[in-house]
Coordinates of C-alpha atoms in Angstrom, one line a residue:
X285 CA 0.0 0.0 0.0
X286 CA 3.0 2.6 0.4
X287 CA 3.8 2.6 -2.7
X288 CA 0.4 3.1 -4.1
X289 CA 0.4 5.9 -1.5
X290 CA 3.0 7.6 -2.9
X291 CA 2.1 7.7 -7.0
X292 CA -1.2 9.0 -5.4
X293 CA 0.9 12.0 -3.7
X294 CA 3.2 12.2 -6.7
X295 CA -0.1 12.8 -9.2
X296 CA -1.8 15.4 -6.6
X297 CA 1.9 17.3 -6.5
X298 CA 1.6 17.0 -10.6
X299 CA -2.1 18.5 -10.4
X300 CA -1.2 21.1 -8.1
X301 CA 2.0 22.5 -9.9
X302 CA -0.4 21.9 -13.2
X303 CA -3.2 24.5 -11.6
X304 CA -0.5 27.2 -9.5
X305 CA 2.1 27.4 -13.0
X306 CA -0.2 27.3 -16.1
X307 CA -3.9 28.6 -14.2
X308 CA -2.2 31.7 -12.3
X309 CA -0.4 33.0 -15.4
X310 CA -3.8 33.2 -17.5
X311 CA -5.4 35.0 -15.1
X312 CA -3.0 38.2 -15.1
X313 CA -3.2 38.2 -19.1
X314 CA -6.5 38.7 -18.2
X315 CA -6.2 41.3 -16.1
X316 CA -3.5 43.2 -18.1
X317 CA -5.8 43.8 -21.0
X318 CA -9.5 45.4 -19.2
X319 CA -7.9 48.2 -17.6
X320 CA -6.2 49.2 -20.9
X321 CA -8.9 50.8 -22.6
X322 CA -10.1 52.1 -18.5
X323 CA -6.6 54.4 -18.8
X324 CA -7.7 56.2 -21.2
X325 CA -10.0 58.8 -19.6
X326 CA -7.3 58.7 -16.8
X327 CA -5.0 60.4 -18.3
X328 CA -3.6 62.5 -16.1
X329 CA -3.2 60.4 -12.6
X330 CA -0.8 58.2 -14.6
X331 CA 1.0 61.0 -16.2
X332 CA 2.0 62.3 -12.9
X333 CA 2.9 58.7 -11.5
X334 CA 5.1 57.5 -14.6
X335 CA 7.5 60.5 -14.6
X336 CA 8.1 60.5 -10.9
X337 CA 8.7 56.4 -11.1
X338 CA 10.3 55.8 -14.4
X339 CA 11.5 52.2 -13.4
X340 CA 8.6 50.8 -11.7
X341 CA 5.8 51.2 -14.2
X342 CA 4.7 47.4 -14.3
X343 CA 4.7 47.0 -10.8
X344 CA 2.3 50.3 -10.8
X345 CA -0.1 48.4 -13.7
X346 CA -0.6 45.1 -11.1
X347 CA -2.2 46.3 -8.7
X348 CA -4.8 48.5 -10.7
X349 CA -5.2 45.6 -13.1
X350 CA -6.1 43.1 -10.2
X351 CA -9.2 45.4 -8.7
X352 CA -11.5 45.3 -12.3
X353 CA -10.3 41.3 -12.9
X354 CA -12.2 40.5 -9.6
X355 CA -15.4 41.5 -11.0
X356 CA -15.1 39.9 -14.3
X357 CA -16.3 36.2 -15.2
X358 CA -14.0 33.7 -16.2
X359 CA -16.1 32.9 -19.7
X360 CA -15.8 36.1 -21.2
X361 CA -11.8 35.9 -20.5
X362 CA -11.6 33.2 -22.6
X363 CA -13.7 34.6 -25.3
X364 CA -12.1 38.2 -25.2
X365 CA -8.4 36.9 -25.4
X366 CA -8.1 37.5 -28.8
X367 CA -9.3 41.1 -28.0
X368 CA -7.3 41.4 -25.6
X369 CA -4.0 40.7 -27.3
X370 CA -5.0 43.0 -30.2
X371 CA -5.3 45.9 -27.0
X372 CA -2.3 44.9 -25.8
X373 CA -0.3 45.7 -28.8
X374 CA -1.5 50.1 -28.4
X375 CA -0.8 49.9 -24.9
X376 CA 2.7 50.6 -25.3
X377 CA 2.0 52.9 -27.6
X378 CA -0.3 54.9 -25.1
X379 CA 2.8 54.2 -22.9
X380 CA 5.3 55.8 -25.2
X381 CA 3.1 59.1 -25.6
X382 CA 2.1 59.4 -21.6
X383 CA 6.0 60.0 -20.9
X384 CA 5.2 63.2 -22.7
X385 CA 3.0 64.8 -19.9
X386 CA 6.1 66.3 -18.8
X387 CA 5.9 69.5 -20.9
X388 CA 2.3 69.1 -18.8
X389 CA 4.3 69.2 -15.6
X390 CA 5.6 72.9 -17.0
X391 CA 2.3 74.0 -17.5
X392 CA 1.3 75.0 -14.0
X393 CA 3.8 75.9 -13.4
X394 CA 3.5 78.9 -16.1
X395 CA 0.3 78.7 -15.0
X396 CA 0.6 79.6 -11.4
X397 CA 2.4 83.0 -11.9
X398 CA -0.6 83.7 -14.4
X399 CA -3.5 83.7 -11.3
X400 CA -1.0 85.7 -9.0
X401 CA -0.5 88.3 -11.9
X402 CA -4.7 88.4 -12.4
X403 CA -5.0 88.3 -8.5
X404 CA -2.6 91.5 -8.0
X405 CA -4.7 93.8 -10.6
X406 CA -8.2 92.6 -9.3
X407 CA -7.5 94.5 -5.7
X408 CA -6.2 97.6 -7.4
X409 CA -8.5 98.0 -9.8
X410 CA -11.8 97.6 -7.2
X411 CA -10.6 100.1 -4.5
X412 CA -9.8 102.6 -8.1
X413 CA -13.5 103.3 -9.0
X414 CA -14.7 103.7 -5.5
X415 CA -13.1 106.8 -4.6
X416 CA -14.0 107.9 -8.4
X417 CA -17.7 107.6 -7.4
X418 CA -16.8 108.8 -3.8
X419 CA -17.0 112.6 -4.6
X420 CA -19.5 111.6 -7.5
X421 CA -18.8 115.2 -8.9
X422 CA -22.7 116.2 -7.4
X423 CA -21.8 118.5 -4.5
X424 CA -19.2 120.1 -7.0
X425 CA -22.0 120.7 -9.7
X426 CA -24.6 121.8 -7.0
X427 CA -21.7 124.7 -5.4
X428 CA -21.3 125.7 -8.8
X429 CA -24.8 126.1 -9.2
X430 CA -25.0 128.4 -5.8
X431 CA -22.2 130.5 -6.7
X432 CA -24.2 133.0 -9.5
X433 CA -27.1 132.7 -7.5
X434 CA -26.8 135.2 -4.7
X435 CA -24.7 137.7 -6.1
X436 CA -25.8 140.7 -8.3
X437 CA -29.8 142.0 -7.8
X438 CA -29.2 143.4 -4.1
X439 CA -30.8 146.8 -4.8
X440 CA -33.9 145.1 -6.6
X441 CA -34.2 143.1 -3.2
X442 CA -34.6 145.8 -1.5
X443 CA -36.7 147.6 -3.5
X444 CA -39.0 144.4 -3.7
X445 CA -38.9 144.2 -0.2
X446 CA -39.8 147.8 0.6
X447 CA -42.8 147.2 -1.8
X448 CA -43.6 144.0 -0.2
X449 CA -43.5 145.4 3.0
X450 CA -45.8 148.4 2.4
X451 CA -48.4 147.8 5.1
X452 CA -45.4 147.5 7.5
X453 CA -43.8 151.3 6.4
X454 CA -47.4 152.9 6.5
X455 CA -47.8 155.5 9.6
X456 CA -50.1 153.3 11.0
X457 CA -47.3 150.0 10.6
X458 CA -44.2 149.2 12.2
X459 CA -41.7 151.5 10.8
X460 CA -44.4 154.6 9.9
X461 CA -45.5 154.3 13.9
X462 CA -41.8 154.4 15.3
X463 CA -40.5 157.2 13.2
X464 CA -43.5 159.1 14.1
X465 CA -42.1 159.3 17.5
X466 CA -38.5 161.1 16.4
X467 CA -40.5 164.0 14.4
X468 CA -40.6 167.1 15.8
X469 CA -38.1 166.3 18.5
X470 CA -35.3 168.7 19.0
X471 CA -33.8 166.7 21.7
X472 CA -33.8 163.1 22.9
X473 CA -35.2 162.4 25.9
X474 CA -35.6 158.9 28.5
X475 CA -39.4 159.2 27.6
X476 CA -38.7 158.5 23.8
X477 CA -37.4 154.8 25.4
X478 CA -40.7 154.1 26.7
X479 CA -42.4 155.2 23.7
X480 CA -40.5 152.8 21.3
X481 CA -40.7 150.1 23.8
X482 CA -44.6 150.3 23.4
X483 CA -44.3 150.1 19.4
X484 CA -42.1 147.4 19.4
X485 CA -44.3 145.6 22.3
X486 CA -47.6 146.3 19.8
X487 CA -45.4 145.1 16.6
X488 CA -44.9 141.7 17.5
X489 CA -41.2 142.3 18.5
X490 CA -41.8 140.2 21.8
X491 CA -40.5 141.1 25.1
X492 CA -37.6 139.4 25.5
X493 CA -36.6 140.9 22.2
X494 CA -37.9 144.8 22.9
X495 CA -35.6 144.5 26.2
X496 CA -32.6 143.4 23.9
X497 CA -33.0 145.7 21.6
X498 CA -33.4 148.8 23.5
X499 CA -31.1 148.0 26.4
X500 CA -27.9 149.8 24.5
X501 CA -30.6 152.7 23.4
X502 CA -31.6 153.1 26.9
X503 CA -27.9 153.3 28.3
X504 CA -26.7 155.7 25.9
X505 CA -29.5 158.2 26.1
X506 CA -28.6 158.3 30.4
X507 CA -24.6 158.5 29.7
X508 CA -25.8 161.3 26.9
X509 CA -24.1 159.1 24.0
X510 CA -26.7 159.5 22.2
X511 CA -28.0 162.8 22.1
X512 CA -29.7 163.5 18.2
X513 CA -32.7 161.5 16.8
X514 CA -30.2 160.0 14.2
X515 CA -28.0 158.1 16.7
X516 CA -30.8 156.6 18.2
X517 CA -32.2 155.3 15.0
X518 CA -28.8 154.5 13.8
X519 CA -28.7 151.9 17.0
X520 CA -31.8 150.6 16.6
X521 CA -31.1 149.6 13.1
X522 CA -27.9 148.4 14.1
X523 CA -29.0 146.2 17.0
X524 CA -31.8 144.8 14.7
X525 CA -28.9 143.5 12.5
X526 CA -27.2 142.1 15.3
X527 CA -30.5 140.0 16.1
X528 CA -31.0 138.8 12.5
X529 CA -27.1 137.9 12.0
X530 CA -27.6 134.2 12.0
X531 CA -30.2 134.3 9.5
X532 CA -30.5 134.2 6.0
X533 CA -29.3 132.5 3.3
X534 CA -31.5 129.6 1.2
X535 CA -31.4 125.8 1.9
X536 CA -28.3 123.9 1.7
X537 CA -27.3 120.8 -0.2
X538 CA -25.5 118.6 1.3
X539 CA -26.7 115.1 -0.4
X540 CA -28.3 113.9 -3.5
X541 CA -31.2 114.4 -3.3
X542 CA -31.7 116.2 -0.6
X543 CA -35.2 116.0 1.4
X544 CA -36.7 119.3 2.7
X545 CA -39.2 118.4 4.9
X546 CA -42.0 121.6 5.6
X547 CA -44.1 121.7 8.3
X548 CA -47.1 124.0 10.1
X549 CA -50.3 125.0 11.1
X550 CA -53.3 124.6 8.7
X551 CA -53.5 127.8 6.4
X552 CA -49.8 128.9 6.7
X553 CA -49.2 128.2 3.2
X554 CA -46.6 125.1 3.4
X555 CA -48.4 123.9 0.0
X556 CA -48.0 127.1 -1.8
X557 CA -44.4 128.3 -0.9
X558 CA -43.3 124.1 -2.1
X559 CA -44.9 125.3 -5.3
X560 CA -43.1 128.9 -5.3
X561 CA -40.0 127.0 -3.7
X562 CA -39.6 124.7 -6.6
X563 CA -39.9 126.9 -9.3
X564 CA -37.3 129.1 -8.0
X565 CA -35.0 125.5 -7.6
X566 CA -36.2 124.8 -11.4
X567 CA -35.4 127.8 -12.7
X568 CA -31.1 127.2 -11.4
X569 CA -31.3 124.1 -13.0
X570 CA -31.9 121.7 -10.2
X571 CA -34.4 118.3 -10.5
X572 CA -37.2 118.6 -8.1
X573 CA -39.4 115.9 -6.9
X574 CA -42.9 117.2 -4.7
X575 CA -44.0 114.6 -2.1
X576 CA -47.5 115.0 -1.8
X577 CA -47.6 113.9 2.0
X578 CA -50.2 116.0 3.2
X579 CA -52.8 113.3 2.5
X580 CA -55.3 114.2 5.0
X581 CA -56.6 117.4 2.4
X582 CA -57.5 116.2 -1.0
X583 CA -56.8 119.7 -1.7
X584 CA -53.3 120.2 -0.9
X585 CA -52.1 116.7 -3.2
X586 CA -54.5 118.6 -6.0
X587 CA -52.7 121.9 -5.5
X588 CA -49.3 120.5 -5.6
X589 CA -49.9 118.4 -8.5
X590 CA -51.2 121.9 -10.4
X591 CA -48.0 122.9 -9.2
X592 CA -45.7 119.9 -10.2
X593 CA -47.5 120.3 -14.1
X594 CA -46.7 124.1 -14.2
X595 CA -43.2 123.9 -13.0
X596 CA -42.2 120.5 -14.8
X597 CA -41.4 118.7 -11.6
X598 CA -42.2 114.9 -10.7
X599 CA -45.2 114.6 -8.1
X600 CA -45.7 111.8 -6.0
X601 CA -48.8 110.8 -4.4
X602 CA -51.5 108.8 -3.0
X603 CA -54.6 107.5 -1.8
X604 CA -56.5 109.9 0.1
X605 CA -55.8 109.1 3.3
X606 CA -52.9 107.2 2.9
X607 CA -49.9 106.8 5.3
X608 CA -47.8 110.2 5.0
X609 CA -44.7 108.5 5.5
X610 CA -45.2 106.1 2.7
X611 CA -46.0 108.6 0.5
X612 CA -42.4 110.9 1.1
X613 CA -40.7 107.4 1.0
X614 CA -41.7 106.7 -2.7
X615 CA -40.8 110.2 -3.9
X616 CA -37.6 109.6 -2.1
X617 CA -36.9 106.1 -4.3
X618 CA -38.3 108.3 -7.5
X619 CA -35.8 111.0 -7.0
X620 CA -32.9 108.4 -6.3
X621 CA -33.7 106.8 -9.5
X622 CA -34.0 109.7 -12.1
X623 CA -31.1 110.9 -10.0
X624 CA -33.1 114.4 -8.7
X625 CA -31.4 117.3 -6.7
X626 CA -33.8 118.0 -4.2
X627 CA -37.3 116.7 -2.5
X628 CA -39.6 118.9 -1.2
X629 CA -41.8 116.7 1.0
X630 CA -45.6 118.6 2.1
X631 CA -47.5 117.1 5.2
X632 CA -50.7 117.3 6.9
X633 CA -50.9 120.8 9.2
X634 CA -50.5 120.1 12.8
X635 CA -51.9 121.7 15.8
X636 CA -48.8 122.7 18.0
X637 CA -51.0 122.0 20.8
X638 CA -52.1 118.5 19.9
X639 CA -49.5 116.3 21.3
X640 CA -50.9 113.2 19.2
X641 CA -50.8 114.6 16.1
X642 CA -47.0 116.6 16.9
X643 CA -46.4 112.3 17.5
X644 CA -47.6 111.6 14.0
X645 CA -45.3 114.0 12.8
X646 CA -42.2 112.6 14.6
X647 CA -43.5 109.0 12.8
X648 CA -43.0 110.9 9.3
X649 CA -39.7 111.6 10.2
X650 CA -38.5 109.0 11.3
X651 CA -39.8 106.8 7.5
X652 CA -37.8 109.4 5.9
X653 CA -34.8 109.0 8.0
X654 CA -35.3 104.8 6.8
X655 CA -36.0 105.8 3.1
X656 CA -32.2 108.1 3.2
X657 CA -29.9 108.0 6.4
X658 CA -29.4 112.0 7.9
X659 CA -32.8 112.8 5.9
X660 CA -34.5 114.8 6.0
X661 CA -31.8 117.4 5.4
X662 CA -34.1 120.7 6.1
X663 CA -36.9 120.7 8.4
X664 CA -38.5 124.3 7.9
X665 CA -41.7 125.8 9.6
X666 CA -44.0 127.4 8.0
X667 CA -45.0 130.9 9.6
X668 CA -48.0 133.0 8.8
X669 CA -46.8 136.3 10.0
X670 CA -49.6 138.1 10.4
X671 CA -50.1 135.1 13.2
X672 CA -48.1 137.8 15.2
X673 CA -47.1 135.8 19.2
X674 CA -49.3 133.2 17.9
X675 CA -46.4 132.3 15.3
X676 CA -43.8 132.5 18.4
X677 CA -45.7 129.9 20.7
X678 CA -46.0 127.5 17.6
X679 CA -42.3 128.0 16.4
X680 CA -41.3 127.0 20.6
X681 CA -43.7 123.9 20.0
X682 CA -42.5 122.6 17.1
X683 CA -38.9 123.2 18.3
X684 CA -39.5 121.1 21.1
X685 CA -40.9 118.3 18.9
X686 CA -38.6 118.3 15.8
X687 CA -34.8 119.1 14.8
X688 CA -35.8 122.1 13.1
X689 CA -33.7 123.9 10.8
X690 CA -35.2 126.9 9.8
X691 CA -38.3 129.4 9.5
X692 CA -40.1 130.7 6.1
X693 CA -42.5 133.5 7.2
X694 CA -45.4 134.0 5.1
X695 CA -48.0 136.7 3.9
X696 CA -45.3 139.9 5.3
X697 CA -46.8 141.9 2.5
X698 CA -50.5 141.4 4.9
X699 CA -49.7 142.5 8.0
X700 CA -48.5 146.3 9.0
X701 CA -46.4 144.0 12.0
X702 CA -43.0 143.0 10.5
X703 CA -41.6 142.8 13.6
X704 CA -42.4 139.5 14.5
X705 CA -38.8 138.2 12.2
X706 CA -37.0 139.9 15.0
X707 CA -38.8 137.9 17.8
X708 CA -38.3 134.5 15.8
X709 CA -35.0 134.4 15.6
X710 CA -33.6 136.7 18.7
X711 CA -36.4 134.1 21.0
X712 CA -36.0 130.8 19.3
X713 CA -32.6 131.1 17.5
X714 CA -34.0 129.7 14.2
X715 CA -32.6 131.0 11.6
X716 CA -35.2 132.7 8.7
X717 CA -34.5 131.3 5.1
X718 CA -37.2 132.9 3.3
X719 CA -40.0 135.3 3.5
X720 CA -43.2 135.9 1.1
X721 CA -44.1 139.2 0.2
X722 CA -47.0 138.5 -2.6
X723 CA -48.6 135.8 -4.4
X724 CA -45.8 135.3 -7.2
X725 CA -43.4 132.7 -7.4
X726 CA -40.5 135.2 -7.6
X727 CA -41.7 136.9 -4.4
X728 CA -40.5 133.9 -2.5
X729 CA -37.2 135.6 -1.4
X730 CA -34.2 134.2 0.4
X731 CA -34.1 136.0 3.9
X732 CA -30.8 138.6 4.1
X733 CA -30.7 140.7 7.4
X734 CA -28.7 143.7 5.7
X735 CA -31.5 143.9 3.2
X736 CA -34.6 143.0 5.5
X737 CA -33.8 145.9 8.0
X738 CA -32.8 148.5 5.7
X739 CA -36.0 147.6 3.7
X740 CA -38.2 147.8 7.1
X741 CA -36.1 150.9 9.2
X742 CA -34.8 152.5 6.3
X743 CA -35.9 156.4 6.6
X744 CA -35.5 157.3 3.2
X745 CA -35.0 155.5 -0.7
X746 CA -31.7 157.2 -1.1
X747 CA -30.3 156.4 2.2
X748 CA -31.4 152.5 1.1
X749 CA -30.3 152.8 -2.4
X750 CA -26.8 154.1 -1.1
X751 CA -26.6 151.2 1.7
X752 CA -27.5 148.6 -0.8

């Protein structure tokens, strides 16, 4: 039995180096030829593996060729052998041509300056149009359009203001009543203090305003410094102008566009001096947008649009009874779009003794301060003049409730009591940036002190003419 034992061992052994020499070798022909035609939309991981391992580029192929001959069957090896054999003839070819990537190799790196050289222009050229559009030439056009403005038609001023203030210069107004009192006077005496005191009181001047005014009058005339009619009027005059020095001038532009926000009383004319307003803006050659925001009266939105078509301005509007605030917030967008110079926003009139509605106001304010950061630019209040103390308490009121910026006093050319700039602005410090003298849109004027109080106290044309 051993030695039957032994061919048995002798044939296994036979078998087994028959299936580990001859079986094992077919299977990595197999394997060679599938991931051939695989390496071709891999191009570039073996590129970059060849040229760093020049020798070891079968040992490289093994292992990637043993992953895909797992999945395969063993009958379609057999039958794609012939296939296989053809595919293995390119390879070498595809071998020869991948040693090539090389030049590839070069490529980024001539690439990689290229991105540092587009990334060094990109921060230089963003920061380079932002401080173009910084200055945005609009406050440079806007001071060129102020400069012509003020400057030539003083005299005419005057005049126009003398005519405007007519009822003021009568003997029964202001200025007729007060030079009454240094007619016929060969000396000047402590009684003629008391008896301008009482005009001024009677004019609207206000007291704490009379007792400025006549406090260097008053001391002069007991130290005998002033001893002739003249001197005394010369120091009134003078100390008016003193009292007026922070007014004048129009509104300012300090943004585009920039919101002027009027408010007032019902009947002081904040409808009608927008209108007069904007065609005096128009006619410098600045873009003005009307906010119809006085939605409460169906009349005012109808008289501004009359305006807006006669002037050539953009009017914005609503719904009767629609929010205010809404309203000045859409003409804000409008005039930020066509690329406007100013907004003149109206609202509703406002007792200065109704806290609620002075509340509604501060509401209006605040959308417009959302529509525009440091809008509105301009808050001005609308003064009738012929209102006379009743104008003072309201201008203390609505100082106390908004950040206001200025005055424009109304109807001057209806009252005979022109005093009533002099308690405005000595009283409340709000300076006056325009006045109306009459219905026109040119007699909207901006507010000059010089010209206002030689126009009011001046005794005589030629003395104004010569002063102008």
């Amino acid at each position: 039995m051993d030695p039957l034992y032994i061919v048995i061992g002798l044939v296994v052994v036979a078998l087994a180096v028959y299936f580990l020499f001859i079986r094992k070798p077919e299977a990595p022909k197999k394997l060679e030829t599938p991931p051939e035609p695989k390496k071709l939309p891999e191009k570039k991981a073996p590129e970059r593996e060849e040229p760093a391992r020049a020798a070891g580029k079968p040992a490289k192929e093994e292992p990637k060729q043993a992953a895909p001959a797992k999945a395969k069957p063993a009958e379609e090896a057999k039958e794609a052998k012939k296939e296989e054999k053809k595919a293995a003839e390119p390879a070498p070819a595809v071998v020869e041509k991948q040693p090539e990537p090389a030049p590839v190799a070069k490529e980024p790196e001539a690439k990689q300056p290229e991105p540092a050289s587009v990334q060094a222009p990109t921060p230089v050229a963003e920061p380079a149009p932002k401080p173009a559009e910084a200055p945005a030439i609009k406050p440079v056009s806007i001071a060129a359009r102020e400069l012509p403005a003020p400057s030539a038609p003083r005299k005419k001023d005057v005049e126009g203001l003398r005519r405007g203030l007519t009822k003021a210069r009568e003997s029964e107004g202001f200025f007729g009543r007060l030079k009454a009192l240094f007619v016929g006077r060969s000396e000047v005496d402590p009684g003629l203090v008391d008896q301008i005191e009482e005009v001024l009181l009677t004019s609207d001047v206000g007291v704490k305003t009379t007792e400025a005014l006549l406090e260097e009058i008053r001391t002069g005339i007991k130290e005998k410094k002033l001893v002739k009619d003249e001197q005394v009027w010369d120091a009134l005059r003078r100390r008016a102008r003193e009292l007026l020095g922070g007014s004048g001038g129009s509104i300012k532009f300090p943004a585009r566009p920039t919101v002027v926000m009027f408010v007032g009383v019902n009947g002081a004319g904040k409808t009608t001096t927008i209108g007069k307003l904007a065609t005096k803006l128009k006619a410098e050659g600045r873009t003005v947008v009307l906010a119809a925001g006085d939605t409460f009266r169906a009349a005012a939105v109808q008289q501004l649009v009359v305006w807006g078509k006669r002037v050539g301005c953009e009017v914005v509007s609503g719904k009767d009874g629609a929010n205010p605030g809404a309203v000045i917030y859409d003409a804000i967008q409008k005039a930020a779009e066509i690329g406007a110079d100013v907004v003149l926003a109206d609202t509703a009139g406002r007792l200065h003794t109704k806290t609620n509605l002075m509340d509604e106001l501060k509401k209006v304010a605040r959308t417009i301060d959302k529509a525009l950061p440091g809008a509105p630019h301009e808050t001005l209040l609308v003064l009738d003049a012929t209102n006379g103390q009743n104008a003072l308490q309201q201008a203390a009121m609505f100082k106390e409730a908004l950040p206001l910026s200025g005055i424009v006093l109304t109807k001057l050319d209806g009252t005979a009591k022109g005093g009533v700039v002099l308690g405005i602005c000595a009283e409340h410090a709000l300076p006056v940036r325009y006045i109306g003298i009459g219905e026109r849109p040119d007699e909207l004027r901006d507010f000059n002190a010089d010209e206002f109080v030689e126009a009011l106290l001046g005794q005589t044309d030629e003395s104004t003419d010569a002063a102008a």
